[in-house]
Structures are given as structure tokens and as C-alpha cells.
PDB file of C-alpha atoms and ligand atoms in Angstrom:
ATOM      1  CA  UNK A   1     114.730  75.496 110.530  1.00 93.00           C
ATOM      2  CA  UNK A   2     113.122  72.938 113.404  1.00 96.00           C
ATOM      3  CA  UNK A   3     110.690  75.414 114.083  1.00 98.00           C
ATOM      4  CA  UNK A   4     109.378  75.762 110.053  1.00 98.00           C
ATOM      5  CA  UNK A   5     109.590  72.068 109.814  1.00 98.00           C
ATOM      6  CA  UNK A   6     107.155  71.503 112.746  1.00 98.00           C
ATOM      7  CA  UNK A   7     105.012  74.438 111.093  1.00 98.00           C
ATOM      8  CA  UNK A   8     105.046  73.597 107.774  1.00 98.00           C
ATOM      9  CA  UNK A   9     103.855  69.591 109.387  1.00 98.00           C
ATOM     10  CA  UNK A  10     100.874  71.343 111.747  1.00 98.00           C
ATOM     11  CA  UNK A  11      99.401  73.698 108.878  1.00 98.00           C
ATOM     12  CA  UNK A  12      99.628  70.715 106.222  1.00 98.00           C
ATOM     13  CA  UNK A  13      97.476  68.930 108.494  1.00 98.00           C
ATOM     14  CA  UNK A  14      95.125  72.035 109.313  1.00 98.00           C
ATOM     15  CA  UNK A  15      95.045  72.379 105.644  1.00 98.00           C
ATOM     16  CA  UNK A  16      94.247  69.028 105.015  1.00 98.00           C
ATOM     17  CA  UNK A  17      91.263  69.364 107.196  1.00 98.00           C
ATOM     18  CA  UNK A  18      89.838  72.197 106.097  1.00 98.00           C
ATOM     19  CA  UNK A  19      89.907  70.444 102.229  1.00 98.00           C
ATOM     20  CA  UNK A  20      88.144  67.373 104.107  1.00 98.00           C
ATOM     21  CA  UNK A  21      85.432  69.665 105.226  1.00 97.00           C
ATOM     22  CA  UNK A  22      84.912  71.543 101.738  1.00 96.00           C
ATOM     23  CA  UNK A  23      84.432  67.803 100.510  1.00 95.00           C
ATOM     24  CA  UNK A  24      82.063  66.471 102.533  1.00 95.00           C
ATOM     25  CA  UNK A  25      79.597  69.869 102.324  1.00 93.00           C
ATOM     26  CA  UNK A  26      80.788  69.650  98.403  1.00 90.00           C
ATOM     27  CA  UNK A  27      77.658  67.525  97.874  1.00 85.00           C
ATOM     28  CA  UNK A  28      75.140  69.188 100.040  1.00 87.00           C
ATOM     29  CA  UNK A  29      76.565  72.875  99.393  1.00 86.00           C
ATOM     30  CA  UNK A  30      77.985  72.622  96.046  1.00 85.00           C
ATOM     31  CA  UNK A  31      81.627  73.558  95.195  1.00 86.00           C
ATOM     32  CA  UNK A  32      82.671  76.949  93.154  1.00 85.00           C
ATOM     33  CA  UNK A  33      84.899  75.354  90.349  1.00 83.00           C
ATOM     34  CA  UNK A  34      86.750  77.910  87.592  1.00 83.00           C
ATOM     35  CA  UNK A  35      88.397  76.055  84.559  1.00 84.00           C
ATOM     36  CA  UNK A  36      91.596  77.659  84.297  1.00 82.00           C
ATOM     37  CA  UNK A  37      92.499  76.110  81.064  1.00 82.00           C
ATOM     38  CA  UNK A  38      91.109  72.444  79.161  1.00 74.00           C
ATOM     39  CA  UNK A  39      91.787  69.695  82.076  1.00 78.00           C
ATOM     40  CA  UNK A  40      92.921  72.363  84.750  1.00 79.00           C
ATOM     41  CA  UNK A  41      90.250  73.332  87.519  1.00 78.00           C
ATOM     42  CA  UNK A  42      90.746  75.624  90.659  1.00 80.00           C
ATOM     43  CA  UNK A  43      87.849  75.378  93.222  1.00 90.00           C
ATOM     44  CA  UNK A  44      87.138  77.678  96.386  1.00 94.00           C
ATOM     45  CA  UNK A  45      88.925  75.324  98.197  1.00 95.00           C
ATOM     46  CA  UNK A  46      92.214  75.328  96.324  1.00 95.00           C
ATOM     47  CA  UNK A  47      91.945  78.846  96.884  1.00 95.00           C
ATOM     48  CA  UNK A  48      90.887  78.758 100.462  1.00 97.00           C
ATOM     49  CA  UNK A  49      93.146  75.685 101.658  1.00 98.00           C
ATOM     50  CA  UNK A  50      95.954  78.003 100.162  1.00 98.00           C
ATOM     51  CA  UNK A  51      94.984  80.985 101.944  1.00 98.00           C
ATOM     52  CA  UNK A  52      95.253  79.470 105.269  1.00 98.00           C
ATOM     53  CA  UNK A  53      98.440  77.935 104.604  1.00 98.00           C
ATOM     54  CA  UNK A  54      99.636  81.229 103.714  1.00 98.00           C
ATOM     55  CA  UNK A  55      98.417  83.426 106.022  1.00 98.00           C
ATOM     56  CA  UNK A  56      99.531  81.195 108.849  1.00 98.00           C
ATOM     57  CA  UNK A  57     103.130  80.688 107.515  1.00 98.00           C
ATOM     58  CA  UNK A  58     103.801  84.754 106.940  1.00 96.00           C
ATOM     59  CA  UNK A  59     102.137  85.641 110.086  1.00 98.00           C
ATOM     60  CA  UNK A  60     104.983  83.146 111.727  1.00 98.00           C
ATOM     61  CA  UNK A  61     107.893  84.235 109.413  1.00 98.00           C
ATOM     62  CA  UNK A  62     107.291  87.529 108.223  1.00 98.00           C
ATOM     63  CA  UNK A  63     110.382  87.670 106.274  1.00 97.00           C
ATOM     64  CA  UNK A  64     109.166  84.561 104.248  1.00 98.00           C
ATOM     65  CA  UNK A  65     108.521  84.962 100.789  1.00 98.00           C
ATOM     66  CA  UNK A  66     105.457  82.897  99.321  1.00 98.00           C
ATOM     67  CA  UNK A  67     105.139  81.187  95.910  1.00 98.00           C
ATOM     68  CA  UNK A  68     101.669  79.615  95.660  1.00 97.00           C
ATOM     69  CA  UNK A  69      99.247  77.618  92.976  1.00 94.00           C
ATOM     70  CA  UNK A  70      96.907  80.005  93.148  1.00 91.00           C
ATOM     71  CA  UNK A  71      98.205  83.449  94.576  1.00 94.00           C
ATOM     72  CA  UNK A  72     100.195  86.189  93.249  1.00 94.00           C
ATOM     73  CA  UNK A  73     104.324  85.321  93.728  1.00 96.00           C
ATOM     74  CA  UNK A  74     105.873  87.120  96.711  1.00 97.00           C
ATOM     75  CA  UNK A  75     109.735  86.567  96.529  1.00 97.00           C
ATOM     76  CA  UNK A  76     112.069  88.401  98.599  1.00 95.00           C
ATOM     77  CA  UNK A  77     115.718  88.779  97.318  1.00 93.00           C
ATOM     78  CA  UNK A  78     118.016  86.733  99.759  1.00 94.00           C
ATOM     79  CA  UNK A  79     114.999  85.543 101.956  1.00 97.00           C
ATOM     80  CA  UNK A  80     113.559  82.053 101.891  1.00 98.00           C
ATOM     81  CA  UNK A  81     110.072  81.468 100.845  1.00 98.00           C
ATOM     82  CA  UNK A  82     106.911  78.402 100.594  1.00 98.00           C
ATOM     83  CA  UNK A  83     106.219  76.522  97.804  1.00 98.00           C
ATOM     84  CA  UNK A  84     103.087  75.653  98.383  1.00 98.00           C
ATOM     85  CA  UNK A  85     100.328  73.326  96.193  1.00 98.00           C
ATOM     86  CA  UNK A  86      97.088  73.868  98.527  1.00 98.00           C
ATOM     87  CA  UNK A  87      95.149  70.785  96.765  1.00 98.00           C
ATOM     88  CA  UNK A  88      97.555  69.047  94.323  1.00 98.00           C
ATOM     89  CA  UNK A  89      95.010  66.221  92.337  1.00 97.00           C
ATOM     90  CA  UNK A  90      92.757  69.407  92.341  1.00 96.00           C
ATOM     91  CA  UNK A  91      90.566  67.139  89.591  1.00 96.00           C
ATOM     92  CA  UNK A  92      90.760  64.198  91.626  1.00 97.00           C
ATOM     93  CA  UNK A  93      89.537  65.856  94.737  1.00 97.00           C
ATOM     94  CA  UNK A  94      86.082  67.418  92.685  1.00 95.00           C
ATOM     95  CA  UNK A  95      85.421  63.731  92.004  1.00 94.00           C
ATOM     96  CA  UNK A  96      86.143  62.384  95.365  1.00 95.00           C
ATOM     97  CA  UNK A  97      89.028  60.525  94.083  1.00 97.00           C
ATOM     98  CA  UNK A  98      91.467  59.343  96.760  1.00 96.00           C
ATOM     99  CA  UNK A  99      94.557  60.444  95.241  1.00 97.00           C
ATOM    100  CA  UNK A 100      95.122  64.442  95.805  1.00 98.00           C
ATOM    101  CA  UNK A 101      97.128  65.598  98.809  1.00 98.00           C
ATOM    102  CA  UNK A 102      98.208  69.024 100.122  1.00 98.00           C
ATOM    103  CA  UNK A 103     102.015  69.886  99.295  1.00 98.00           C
ATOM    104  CA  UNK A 104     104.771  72.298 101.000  1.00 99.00           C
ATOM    105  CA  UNK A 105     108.164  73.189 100.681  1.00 98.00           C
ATOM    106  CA  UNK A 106     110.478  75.702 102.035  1.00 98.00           C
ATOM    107  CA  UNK A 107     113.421  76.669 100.034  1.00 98.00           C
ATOM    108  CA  UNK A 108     116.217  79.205 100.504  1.00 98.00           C
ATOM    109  CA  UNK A 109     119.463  80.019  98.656  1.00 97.00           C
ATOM    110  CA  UNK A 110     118.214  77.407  95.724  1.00 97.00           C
ATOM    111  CA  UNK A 111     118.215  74.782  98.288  1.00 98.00           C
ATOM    112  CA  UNK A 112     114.809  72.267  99.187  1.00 98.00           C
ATOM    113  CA  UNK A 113     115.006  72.480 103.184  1.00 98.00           C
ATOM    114  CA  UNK A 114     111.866  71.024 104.161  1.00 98.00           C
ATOM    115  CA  UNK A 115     108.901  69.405 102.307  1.00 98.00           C
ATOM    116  CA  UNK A 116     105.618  67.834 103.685  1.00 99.00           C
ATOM    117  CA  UNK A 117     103.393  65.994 101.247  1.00 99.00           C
ATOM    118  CA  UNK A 118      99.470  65.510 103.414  1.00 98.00           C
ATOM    119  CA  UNK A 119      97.526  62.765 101.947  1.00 98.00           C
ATOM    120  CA  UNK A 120      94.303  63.638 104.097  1.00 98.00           C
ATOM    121  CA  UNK A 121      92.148  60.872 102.608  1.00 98.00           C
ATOM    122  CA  UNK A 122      94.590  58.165 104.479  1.00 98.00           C
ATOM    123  CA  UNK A 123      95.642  60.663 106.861  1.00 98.00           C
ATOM    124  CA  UNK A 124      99.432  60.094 106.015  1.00 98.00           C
ATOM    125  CA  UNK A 125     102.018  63.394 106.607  1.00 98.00           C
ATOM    126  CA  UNK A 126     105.061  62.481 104.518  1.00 98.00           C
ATOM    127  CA  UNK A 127     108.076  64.598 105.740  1.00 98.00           C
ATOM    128  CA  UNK A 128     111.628  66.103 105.280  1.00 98.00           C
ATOM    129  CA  UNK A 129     113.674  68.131 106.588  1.00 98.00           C
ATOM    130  CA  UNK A 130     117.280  68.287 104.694  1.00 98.00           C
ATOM    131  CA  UNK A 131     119.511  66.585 106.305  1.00 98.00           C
ATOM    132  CA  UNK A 132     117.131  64.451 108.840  1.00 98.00           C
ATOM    133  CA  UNK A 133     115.798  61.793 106.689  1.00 98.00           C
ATOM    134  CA  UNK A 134     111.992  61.178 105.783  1.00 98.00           C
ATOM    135  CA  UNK A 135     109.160  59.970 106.843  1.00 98.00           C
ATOM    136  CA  UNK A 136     105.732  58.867 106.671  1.00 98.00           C
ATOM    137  CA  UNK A 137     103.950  59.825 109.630  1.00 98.00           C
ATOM    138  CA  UNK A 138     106.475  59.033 112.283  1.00 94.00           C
ATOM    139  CA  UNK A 139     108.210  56.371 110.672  1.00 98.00           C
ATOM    140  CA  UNK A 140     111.566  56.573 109.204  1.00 98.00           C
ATOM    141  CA  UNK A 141     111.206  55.731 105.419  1.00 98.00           C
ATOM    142  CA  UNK A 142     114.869  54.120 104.034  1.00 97.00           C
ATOM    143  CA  UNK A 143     114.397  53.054  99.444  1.00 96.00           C
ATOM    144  CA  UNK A 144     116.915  50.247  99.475  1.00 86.00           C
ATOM    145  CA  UNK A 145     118.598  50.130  95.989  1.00 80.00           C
ATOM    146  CA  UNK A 146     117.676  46.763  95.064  1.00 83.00           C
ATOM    147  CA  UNK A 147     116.215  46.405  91.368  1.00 82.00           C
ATOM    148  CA  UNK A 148     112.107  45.471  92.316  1.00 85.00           C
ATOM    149  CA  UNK A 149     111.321  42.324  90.929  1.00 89.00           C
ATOM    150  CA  UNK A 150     108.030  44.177  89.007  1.00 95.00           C
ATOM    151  CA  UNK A 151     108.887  47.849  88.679  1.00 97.00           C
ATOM    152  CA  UNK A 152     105.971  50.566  88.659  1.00 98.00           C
ATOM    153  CA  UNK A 153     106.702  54.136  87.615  1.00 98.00           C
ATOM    154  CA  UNK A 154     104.108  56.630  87.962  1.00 98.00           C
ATOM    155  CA  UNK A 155     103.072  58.938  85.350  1.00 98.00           C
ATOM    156  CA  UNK A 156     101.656  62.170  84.997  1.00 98.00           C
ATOM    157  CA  UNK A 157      99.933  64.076  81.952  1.00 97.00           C
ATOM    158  CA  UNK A 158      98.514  67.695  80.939  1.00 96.00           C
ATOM    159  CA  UNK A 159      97.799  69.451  77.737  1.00 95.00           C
ATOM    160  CA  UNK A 160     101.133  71.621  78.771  1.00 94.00           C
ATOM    161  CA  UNK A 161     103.050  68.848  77.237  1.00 96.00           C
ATOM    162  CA  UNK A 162     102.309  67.541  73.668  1.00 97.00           C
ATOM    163  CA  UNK A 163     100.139  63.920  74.084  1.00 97.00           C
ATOM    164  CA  UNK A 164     102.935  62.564  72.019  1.00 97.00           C
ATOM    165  CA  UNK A 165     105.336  62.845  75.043  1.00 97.00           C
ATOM    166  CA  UNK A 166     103.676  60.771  77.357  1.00 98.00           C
ATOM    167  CA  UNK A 167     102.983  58.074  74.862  1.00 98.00           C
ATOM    168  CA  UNK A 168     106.200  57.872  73.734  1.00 98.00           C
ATOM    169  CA  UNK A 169     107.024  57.509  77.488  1.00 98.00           C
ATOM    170  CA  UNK A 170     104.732  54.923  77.865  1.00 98.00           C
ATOM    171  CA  UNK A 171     106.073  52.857  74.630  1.00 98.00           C
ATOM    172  CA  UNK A 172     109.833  52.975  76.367  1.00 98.00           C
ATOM    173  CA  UNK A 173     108.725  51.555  79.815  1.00 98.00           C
ATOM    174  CA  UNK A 174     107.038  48.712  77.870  1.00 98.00           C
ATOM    175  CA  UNK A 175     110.436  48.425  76.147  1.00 98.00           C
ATOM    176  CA  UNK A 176     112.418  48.254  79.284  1.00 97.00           C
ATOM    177  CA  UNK A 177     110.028  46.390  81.125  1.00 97.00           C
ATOM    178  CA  UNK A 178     108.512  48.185  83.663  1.00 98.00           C
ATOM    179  CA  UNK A 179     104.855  49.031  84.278  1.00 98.00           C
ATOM    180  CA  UNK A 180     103.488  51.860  85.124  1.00 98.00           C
ATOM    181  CA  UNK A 181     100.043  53.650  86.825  1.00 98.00           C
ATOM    182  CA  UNK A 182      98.899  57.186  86.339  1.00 98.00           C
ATOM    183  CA  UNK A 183      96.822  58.722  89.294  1.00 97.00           C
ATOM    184  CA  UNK A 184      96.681  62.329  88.417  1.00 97.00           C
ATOM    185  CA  UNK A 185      98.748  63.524  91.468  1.00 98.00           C
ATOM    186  CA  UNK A 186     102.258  64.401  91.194  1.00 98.00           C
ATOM    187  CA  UNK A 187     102.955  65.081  94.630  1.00 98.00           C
ATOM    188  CA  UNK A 188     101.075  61.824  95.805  1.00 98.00           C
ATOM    189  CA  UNK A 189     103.161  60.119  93.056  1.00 98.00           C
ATOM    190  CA  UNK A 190     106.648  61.191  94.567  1.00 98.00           C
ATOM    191  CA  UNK A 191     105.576  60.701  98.031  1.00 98.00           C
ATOM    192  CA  UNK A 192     104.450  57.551  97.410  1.00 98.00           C
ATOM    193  CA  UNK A 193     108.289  56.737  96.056  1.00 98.00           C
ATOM    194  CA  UNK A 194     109.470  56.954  99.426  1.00 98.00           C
ATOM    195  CA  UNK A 195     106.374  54.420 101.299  1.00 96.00           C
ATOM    196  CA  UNK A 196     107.222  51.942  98.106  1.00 96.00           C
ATOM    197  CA  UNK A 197     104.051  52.086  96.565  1.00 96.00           C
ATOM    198  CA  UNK A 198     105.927  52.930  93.701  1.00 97.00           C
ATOM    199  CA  UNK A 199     109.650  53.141  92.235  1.00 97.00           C
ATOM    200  CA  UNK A 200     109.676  56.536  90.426  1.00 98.00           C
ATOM    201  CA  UNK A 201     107.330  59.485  89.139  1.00 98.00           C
ATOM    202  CA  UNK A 202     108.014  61.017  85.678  1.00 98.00           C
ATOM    203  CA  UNK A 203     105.929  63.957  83.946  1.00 98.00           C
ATOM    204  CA  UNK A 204     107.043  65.464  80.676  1.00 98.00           C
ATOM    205  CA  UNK A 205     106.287  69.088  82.375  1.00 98.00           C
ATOM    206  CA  UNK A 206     105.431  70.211  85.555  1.00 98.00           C
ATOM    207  CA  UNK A 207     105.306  73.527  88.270  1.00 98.00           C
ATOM    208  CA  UNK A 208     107.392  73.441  90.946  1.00 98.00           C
ATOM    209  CA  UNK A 209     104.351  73.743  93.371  1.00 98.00           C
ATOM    210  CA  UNK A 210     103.798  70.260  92.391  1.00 98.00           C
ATOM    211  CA  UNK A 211     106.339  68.315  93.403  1.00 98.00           C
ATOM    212  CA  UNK A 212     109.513  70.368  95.286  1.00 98.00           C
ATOM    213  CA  UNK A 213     108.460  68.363  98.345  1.00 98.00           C
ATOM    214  CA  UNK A 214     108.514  65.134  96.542  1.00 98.00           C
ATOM    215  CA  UNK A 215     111.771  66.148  95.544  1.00 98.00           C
ATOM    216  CA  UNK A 216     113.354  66.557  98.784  1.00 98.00           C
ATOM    217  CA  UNK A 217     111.289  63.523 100.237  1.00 98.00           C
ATOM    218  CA  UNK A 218     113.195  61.021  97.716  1.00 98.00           C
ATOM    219  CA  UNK A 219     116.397  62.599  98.569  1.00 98.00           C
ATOM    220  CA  UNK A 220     116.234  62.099 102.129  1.00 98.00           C
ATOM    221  CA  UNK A 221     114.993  58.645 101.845  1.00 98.00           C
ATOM    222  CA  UNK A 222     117.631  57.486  99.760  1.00 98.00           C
ATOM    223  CA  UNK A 223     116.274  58.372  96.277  1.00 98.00           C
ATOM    224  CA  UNK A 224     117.528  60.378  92.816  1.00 98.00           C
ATOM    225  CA  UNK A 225     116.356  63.263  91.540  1.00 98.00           C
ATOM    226  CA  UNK A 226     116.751  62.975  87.819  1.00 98.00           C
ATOM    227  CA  UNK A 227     115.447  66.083  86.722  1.00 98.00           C
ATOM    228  CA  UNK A 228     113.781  69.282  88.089  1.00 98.00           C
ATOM    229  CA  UNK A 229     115.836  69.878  91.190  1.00 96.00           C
ATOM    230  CA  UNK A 230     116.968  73.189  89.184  1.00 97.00           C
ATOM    231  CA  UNK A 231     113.348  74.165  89.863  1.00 97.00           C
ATOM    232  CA  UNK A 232     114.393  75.800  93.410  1.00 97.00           C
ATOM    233  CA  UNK A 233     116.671  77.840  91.812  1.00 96.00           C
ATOM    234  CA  UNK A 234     114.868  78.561  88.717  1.00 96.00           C
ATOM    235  CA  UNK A 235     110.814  78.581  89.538  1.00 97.00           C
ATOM    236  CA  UNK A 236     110.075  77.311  85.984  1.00 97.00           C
ATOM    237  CA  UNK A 237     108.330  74.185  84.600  1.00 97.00           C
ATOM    238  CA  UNK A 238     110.001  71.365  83.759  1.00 97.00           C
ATOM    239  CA  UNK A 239     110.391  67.854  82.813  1.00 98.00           C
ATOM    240  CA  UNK A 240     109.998  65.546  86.292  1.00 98.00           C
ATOM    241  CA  UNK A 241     111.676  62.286  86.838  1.00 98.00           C
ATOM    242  CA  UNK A 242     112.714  61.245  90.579  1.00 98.00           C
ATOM    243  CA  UNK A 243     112.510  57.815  91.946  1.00 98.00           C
ATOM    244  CA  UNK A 244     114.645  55.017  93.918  1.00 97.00           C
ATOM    245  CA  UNK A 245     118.300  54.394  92.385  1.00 97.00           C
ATOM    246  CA  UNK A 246     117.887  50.992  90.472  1.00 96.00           C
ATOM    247  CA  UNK A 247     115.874  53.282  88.228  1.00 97.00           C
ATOM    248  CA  UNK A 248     117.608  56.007  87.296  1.00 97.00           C
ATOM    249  CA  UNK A 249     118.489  54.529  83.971  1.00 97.00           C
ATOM    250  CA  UNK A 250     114.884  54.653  83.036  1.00 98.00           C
ATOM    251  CA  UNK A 251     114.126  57.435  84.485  1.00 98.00           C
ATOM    252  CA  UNK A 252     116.867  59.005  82.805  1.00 98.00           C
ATOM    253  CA  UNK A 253     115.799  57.901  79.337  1.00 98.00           C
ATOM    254  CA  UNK A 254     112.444  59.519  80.099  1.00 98.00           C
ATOM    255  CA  UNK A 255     113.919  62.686  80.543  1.00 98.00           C
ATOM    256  CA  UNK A 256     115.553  61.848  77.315  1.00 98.00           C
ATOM    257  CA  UNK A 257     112.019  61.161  75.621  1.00 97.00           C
ATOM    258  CA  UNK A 258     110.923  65.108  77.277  1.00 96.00           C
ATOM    259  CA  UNK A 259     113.988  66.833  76.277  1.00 95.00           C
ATOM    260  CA  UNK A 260     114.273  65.753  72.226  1.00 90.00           C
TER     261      UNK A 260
HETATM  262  C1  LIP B   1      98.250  68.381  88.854  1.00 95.53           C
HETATM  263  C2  LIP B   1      99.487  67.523  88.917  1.00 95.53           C
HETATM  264  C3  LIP B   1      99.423  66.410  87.898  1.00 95.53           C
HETATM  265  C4  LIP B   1      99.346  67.013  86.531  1.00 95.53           C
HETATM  266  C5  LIP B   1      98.093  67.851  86.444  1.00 95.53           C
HETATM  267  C6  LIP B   1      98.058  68.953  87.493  1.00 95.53           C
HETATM  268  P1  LIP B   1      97.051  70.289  90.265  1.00 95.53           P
HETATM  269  O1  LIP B   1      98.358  69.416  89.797  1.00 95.53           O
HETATM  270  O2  LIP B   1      99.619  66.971  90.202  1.00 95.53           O
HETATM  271  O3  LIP B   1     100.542  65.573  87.965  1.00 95.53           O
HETATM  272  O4  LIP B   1      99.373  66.011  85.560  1.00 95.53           O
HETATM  273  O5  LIP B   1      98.022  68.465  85.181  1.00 95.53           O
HETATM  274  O6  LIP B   1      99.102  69.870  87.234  1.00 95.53           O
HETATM  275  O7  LIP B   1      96.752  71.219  89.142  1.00 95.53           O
HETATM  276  O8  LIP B   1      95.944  69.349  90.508  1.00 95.53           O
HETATM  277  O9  LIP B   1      97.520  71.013  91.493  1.00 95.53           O
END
């Protein structure tokens, strides 16, 4: 597992990288963008970024499986596979907006064993391995379970979930107190849990690609997963909610708001 986790950190970076590059010729060269739905973009890059990742991890392990954004599903019975968002913030990145990162996870027997969130904009690796804490960079992240004296949970939004969801989810943190920001990542949002930028992340639905690595990030740093952790077993969207503990009660009735 030692060996994927150092891997999975060197091609998140490589990956990172090669978005960088497609951003900075974006303006000179242009960037191929497809709309895959209303709000929901893939660009040569996405696809590109994922490709590398891909190849790179199967050419190591074979035996891996592969469950990407934007590439057919390879899942072997009994083997562990990648989880892999190549550009998560994909409409964040085609407006040079600083909040998009590059997110993988490995999972096996419905287990998260490693996850690596790449911010490449601040050049920040958050990683996991289960088991050996998590970090950002090389530093050791630890969520103390203190209640924050002005909590901020992150949202997320997309036309898979009705509008009414995230308002309603916006109308309960007001209740309870507790502010909250909307950046358009989810796997920034979670990682971000763990540096303290932020207390919790909560979309009404989401794919697994987007935040299995968040997932096991919060864990290892001390965190809750409220809901999605079935996600490694199942591989099907969900409501989100993950955060430090002092929070789980609103994180909780969140979930509550998704789920009625
Ligand atoms: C995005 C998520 C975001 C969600 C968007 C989209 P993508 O991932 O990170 O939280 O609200 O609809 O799914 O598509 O940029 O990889």
C-alpha cells in the first residue's frame, strides 16, 4: 500500500502540472470545452490530465481497476481500483478560478485506503493513507473538536439536485448559526476541512470521483464522515456531508434536509 500511496502523491502532482500548462496556453491556444449537461463542462484537459493519471497508475498496478470522471469504468471483481477526478472545479479552472484541484483515491474491499487531493494553484498535496494520518504537504494535519467560535461550512450545488435543496440548506445554517461559502469544488472543500479553512463540506448530491479522497482525508485527521462513505462500496451519487466533530449535528441535519 506504501508504494500506491507514494504513486498516487507523484502522479497527482504530474497531473497537476500538466493542468497548469493547459492553463497558461488556454489563452494563447484556446481550450476544447464540451458541455456535458447545463452547468457541467469537460475540457481536453479533464480528459488529458485523466489519461495520464490513468495510464501511469495501470501501467504500475496492472491488476488495478480504474473508475474515472471521464473514462469508461474498469472494475475488477475482488481487485482494488482509482477513483480518480482529473480536474475537480472543472468550471472554475476554464475561468482561471483558484479553487479546482486534482483528486485520487484508491479503494479495495469497500474500504478508502489512500486519497490525495492536489491544489496546483497553491501547490498544496493533501494526503492519506488509512491508518497514517493526513497531511498537507508534509505536515501532519490534527481537527481538534473544539466548537469554532464562527463556524463556516462549505457548500456545493448542481442541477442534479433540485435548487430547493440547497436553499433549504442554506435557510438551516442561518438557523443554527453558522455561515457558510460555496467555491464550486468539492474536493477543495473537504480538503480544506482538514487545513481549517473550513469546518465541514455538504452537497445535496454528488459522484464519488468528487470527494472519496476528502473522505478519507477528514477521517485521518480526526474528522466525521456523515454521509457518503457507502460510496466505496456502492459507486453511486449521493448526499455529502463530512466535516470536524463539533459539527456533526449540523451536518447531520443537512443530510436530513437531502434525504426528505
Ligand atoms: C464539481 C464538484 C462540485 C459540484 C459540481 C461539479 P467537477 O465537480 O466539485 O462540488 O457542485 O457540480 O460536480 O464536475 O468540476 O469535477
Amino acid at each position: 500500500m506504501l508504494d500506491r500511496y507514494q504513486q498516487a502523491k507523484h502522479i497527482a502532482r504530474e497531473a497537476g502540472a500538466l493542468a497548469l500548462e493547459y492553463k497558461r496556453n488556454a489563452k494563447s491556444q484556446g481550450l476544447k470545452i464540451q458541455a456535458k449537461g447545463v452547468q457541467d463542462f469537460v475540457t481536453e484537459a479533464d480528459q488529458q490530465v485523466e489519461l495520464l493519471i490513468r495510464s501511469f497508475l495501470q501501467n504500475k498496478y496492472p491488476n488495478d481497476g480504474f473508475f474515472g470522471e471521464e473514462s469508461d469504468a474498469d472494475l475488477r471483481p475482488g481487485q482494488g481500483f482509482w477513483v480518480v477526478d482529473p480536474i475537480d472545479g472543472t468550471s472554475n479552472y476554464m475561468r482561471h478560478v483558484d479553487q479546482w484541484g486534482v483528486s485520487i483515491a484508491y479503494v479495495k474491499d469497500g474500504e478508502i485506503l489512500i486519497g490525495v487531493i492536489y491544489d496546483p494553484d497553491r501547490d498544496i498535496l493533501y494526503h492519506a493513507c488509512k491508518g497514517k494520518g493526513a497531511y498537507s504537504n508534509e505536515q501532519r494535519q490534527r481537527l481538534d473538536d473544539k466548537l469554532p467560535q464562527d463556524p463556516i461550512i462549505v457548500l456545493g450545488q448542481s442541477r442534479r439536485a433540485p435548487l430547493a435543496l440547497y436553499l433549504d440548506a442554506i435557510s438551516e445554517l442561518h438557523r443554527q448559526g453558522v455561515e457558510h461559502r460555496r467555491y464550486g469544488s468539492a474536493a477543495l472543500g473537504l480538503a480544506q476541512v482538514i487545513s481549517g479553512q473550513c469546518d465541514g463540506y455538504f452537497e445535496a448530491e454528488l459522484n464519488p470521483w468528487d470527494c472519496m479522497a476528502g473522505f478519507l482525508l477528514i477521517e485521518e485527521a480526526g474528522g466525521v464522515v456523515v454521509s457518503g462513505g457507502q460510496m466505496a462500496t456502492s459507486l453511486t451519487n449521493m448526499p455529502v456531508a463530512a466535516g470536524i466533530k463539533s459539527q456533526h449535528h449540523v451536518l447531520q441535519a443537512l443530510v436530513d434536509i437531502a434525504n426528505q
